[in-house]
Tab-separated table of N, CA and C in Angstrom:
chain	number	residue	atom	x	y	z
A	980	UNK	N	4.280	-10.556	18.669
A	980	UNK	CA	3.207	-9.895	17.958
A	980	UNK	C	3.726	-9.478	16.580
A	981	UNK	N	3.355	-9.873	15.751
A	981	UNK	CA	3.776	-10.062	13.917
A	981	UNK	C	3.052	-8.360	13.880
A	982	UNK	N	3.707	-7.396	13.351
A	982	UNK	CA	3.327	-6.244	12.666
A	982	UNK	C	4.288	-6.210	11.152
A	983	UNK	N	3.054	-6.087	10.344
A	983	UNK	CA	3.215	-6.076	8.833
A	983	UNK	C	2.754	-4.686	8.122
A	984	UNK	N	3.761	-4.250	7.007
A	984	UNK	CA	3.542	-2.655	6.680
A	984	UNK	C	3.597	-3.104	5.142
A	985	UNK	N	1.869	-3.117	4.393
A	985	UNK	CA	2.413	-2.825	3.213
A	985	UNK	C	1.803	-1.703	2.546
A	986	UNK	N	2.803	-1.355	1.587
A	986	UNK	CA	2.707	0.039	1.076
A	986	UNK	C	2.553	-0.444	-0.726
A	987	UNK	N	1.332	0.183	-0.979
A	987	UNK	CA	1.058	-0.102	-2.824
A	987	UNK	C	0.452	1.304	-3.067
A	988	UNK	N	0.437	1.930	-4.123
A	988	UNK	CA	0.351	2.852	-5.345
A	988	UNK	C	-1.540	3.171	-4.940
A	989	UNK	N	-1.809	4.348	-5.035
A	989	UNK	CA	-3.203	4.829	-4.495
A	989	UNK	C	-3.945	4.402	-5.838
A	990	UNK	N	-4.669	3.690	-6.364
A	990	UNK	CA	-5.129	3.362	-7.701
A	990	UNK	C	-6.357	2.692	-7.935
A	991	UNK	N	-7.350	3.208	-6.857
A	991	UNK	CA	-8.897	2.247	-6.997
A	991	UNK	C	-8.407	1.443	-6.292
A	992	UNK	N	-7.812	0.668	-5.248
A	992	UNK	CA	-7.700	-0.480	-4.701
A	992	UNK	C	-9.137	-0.587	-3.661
A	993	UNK	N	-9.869	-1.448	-3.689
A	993	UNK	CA	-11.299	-1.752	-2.921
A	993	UNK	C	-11.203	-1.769	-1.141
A	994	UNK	N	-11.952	-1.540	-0.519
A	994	UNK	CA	-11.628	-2.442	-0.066
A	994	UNK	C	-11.721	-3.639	0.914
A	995	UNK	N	-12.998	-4.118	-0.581
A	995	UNK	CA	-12.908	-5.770	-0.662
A	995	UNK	C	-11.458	-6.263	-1.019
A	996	UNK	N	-10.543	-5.534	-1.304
A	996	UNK	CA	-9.721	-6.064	-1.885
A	996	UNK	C	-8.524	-5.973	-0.698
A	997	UNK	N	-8.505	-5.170	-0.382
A	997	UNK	CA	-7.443	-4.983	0.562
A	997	UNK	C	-8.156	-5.636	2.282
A	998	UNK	N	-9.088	-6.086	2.625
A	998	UNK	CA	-9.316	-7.040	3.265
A	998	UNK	C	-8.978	-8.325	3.266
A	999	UNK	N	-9.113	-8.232	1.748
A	999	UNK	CA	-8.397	-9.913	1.221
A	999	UNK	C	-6.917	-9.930	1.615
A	1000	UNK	N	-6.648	-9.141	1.323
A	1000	UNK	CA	-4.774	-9.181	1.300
A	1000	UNK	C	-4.577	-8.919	2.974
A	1001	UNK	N	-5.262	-8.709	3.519
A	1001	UNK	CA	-5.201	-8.694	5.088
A	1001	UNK	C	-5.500	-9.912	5.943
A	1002	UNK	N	-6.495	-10.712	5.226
A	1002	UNK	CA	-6.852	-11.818	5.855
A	1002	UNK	C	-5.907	-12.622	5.397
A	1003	UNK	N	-5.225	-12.674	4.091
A	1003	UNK	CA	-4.574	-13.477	3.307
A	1003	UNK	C	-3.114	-13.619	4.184
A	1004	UNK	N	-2.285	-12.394	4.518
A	1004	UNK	CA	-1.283	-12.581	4.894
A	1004	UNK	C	-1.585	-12.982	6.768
A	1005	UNK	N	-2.646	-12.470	7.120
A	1005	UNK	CA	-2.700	-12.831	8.378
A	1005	UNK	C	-2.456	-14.720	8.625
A	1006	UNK	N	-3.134	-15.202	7.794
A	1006	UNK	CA	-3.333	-16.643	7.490
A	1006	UNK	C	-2.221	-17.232	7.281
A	1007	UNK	N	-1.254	-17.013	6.277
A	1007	UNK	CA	-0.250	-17.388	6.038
A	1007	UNK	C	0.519	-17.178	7.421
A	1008	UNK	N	0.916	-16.183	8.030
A	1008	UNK	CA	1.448	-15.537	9.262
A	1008	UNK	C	1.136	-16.963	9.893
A	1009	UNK	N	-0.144	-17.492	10.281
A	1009	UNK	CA	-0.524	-18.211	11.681
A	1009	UNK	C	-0.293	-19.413	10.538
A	1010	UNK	N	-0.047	-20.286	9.523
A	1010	UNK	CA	0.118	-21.559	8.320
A	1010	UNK	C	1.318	-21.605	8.638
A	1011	UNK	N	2.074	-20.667	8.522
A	1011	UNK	CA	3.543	-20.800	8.212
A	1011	UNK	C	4.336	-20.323	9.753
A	1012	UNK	N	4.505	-19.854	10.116
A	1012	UNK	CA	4.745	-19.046	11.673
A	1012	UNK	C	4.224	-19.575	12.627
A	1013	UNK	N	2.993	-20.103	12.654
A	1013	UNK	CA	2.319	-20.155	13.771
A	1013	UNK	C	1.985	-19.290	14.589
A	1014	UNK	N	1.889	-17.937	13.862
A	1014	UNK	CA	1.308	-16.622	15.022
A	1014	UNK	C	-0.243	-16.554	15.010
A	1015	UNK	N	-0.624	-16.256	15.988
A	1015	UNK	CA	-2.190	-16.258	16.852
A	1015	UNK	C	-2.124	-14.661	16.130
A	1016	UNK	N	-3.422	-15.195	15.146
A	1016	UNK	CA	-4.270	-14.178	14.430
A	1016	UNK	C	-4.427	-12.958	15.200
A	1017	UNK	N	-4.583	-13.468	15.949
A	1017	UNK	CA	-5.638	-12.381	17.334
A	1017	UNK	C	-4.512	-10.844	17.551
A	1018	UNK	N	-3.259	-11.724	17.614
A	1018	UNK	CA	-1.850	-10.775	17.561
A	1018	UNK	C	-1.560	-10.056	15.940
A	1019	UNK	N	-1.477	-10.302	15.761
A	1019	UNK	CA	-1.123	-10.149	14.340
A	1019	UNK	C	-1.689	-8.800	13.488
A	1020	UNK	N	-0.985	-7.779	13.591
A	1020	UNK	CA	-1.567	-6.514	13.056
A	1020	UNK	C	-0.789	-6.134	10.833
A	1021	UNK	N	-1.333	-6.234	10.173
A	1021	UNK	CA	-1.216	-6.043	9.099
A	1021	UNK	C	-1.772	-4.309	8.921
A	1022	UNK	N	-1.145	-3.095	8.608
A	1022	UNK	CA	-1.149	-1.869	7.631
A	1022	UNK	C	-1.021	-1.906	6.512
A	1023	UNK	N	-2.151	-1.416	5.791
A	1023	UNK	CA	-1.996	-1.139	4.045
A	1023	UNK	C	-1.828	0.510	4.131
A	1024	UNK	N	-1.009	0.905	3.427
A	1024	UNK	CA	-0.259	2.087	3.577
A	1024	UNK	C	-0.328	2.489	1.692
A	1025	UNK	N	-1.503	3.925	1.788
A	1025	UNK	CA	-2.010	3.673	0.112
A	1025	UNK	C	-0.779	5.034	-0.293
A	1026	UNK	N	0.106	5.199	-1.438
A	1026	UNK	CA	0.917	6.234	-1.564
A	1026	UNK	C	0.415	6.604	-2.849
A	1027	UNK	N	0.429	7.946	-2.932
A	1027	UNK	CA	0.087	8.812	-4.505
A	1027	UNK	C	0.711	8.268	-5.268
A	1028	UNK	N	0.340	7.921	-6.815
A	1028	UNK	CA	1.702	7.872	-7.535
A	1028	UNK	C	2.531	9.072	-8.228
A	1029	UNK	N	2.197	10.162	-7.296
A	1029	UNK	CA	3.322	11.778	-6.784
A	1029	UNK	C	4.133	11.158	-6.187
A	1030	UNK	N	4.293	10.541	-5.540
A	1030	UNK	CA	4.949	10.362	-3.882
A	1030	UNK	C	5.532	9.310	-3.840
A	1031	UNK	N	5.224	8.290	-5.554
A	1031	UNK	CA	6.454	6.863	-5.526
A	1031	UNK	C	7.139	6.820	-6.581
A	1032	UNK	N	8.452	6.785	-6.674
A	1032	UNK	CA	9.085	6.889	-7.543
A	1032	UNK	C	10.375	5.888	-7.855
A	1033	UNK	N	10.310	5.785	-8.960
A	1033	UNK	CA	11.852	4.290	-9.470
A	1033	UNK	C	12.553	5.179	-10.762
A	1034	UNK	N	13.376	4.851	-10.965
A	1034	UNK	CA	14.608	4.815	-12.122
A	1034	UNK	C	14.788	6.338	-12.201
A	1035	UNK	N	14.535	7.103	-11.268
A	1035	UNK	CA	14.630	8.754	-11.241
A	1035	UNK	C	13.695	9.767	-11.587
A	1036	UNK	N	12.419	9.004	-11.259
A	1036	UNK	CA	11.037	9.321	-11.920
A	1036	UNK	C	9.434	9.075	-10.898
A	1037	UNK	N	8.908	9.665	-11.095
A	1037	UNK	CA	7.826	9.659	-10.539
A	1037	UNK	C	7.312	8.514	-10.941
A	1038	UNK	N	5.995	7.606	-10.638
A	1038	UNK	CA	5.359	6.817	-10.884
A	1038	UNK	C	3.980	7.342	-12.006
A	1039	UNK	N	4.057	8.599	-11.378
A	1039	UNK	CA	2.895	9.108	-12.722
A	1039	UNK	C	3.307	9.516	-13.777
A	1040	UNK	N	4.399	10.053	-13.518
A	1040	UNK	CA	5.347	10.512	-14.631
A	1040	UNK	C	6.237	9.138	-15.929
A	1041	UNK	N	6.210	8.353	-14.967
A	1041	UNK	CA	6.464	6.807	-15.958
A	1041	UNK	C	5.268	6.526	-16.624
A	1042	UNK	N	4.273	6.317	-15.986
A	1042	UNK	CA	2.668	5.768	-16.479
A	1042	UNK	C	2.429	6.729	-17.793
A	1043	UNK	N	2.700	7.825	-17.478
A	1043	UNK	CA	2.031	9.017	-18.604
A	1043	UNK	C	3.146	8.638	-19.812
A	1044	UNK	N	4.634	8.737	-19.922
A	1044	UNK	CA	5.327	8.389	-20.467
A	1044	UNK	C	4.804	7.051	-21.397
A	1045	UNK	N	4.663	5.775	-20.527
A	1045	UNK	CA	4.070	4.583	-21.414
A	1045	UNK	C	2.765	4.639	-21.602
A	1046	UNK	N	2.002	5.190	-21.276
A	1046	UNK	CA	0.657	5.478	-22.148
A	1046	UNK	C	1.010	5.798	-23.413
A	1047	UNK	N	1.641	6.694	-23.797
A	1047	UNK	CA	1.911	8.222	-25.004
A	1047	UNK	C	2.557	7.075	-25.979
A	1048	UNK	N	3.131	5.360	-25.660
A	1048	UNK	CA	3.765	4.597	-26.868
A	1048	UNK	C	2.861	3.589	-27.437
């Protein structure tokens, strides 16, 4: 049983959109793998951009930064 965790930035994502990316990787999963859809559990996991952070920095705190150039 294929369990998939993805985690992206809370930012308007639809979701028409995040259905897509659910059906999308499910597909690939059973194209490439050969795993039975039916099994196959995909999580979209939405995080603040408070709560994600790279190079020693918040994600909102970068964004606000490159806005301001």
């Amino acid at each position: 049983m294929p369990f998939v965790s993805i985690r992206i930035t809370r930012e308007g994502n639809t979701a028409e959109q995040k259905a897509q990316v659910i059906r999308e990787v499910t597909e690939t999963l059973q194209r490439v793998l050969d795993k039975a859809p039916e099994k196959t559990h995909i999580v979209i996991e939405e995080v603040d951009t408070d709560n994600w952070g790279y190079a020693g920095e918040t994600t909102t705190e970068l964004r606000r930064k490159s806005a301001g150039n």
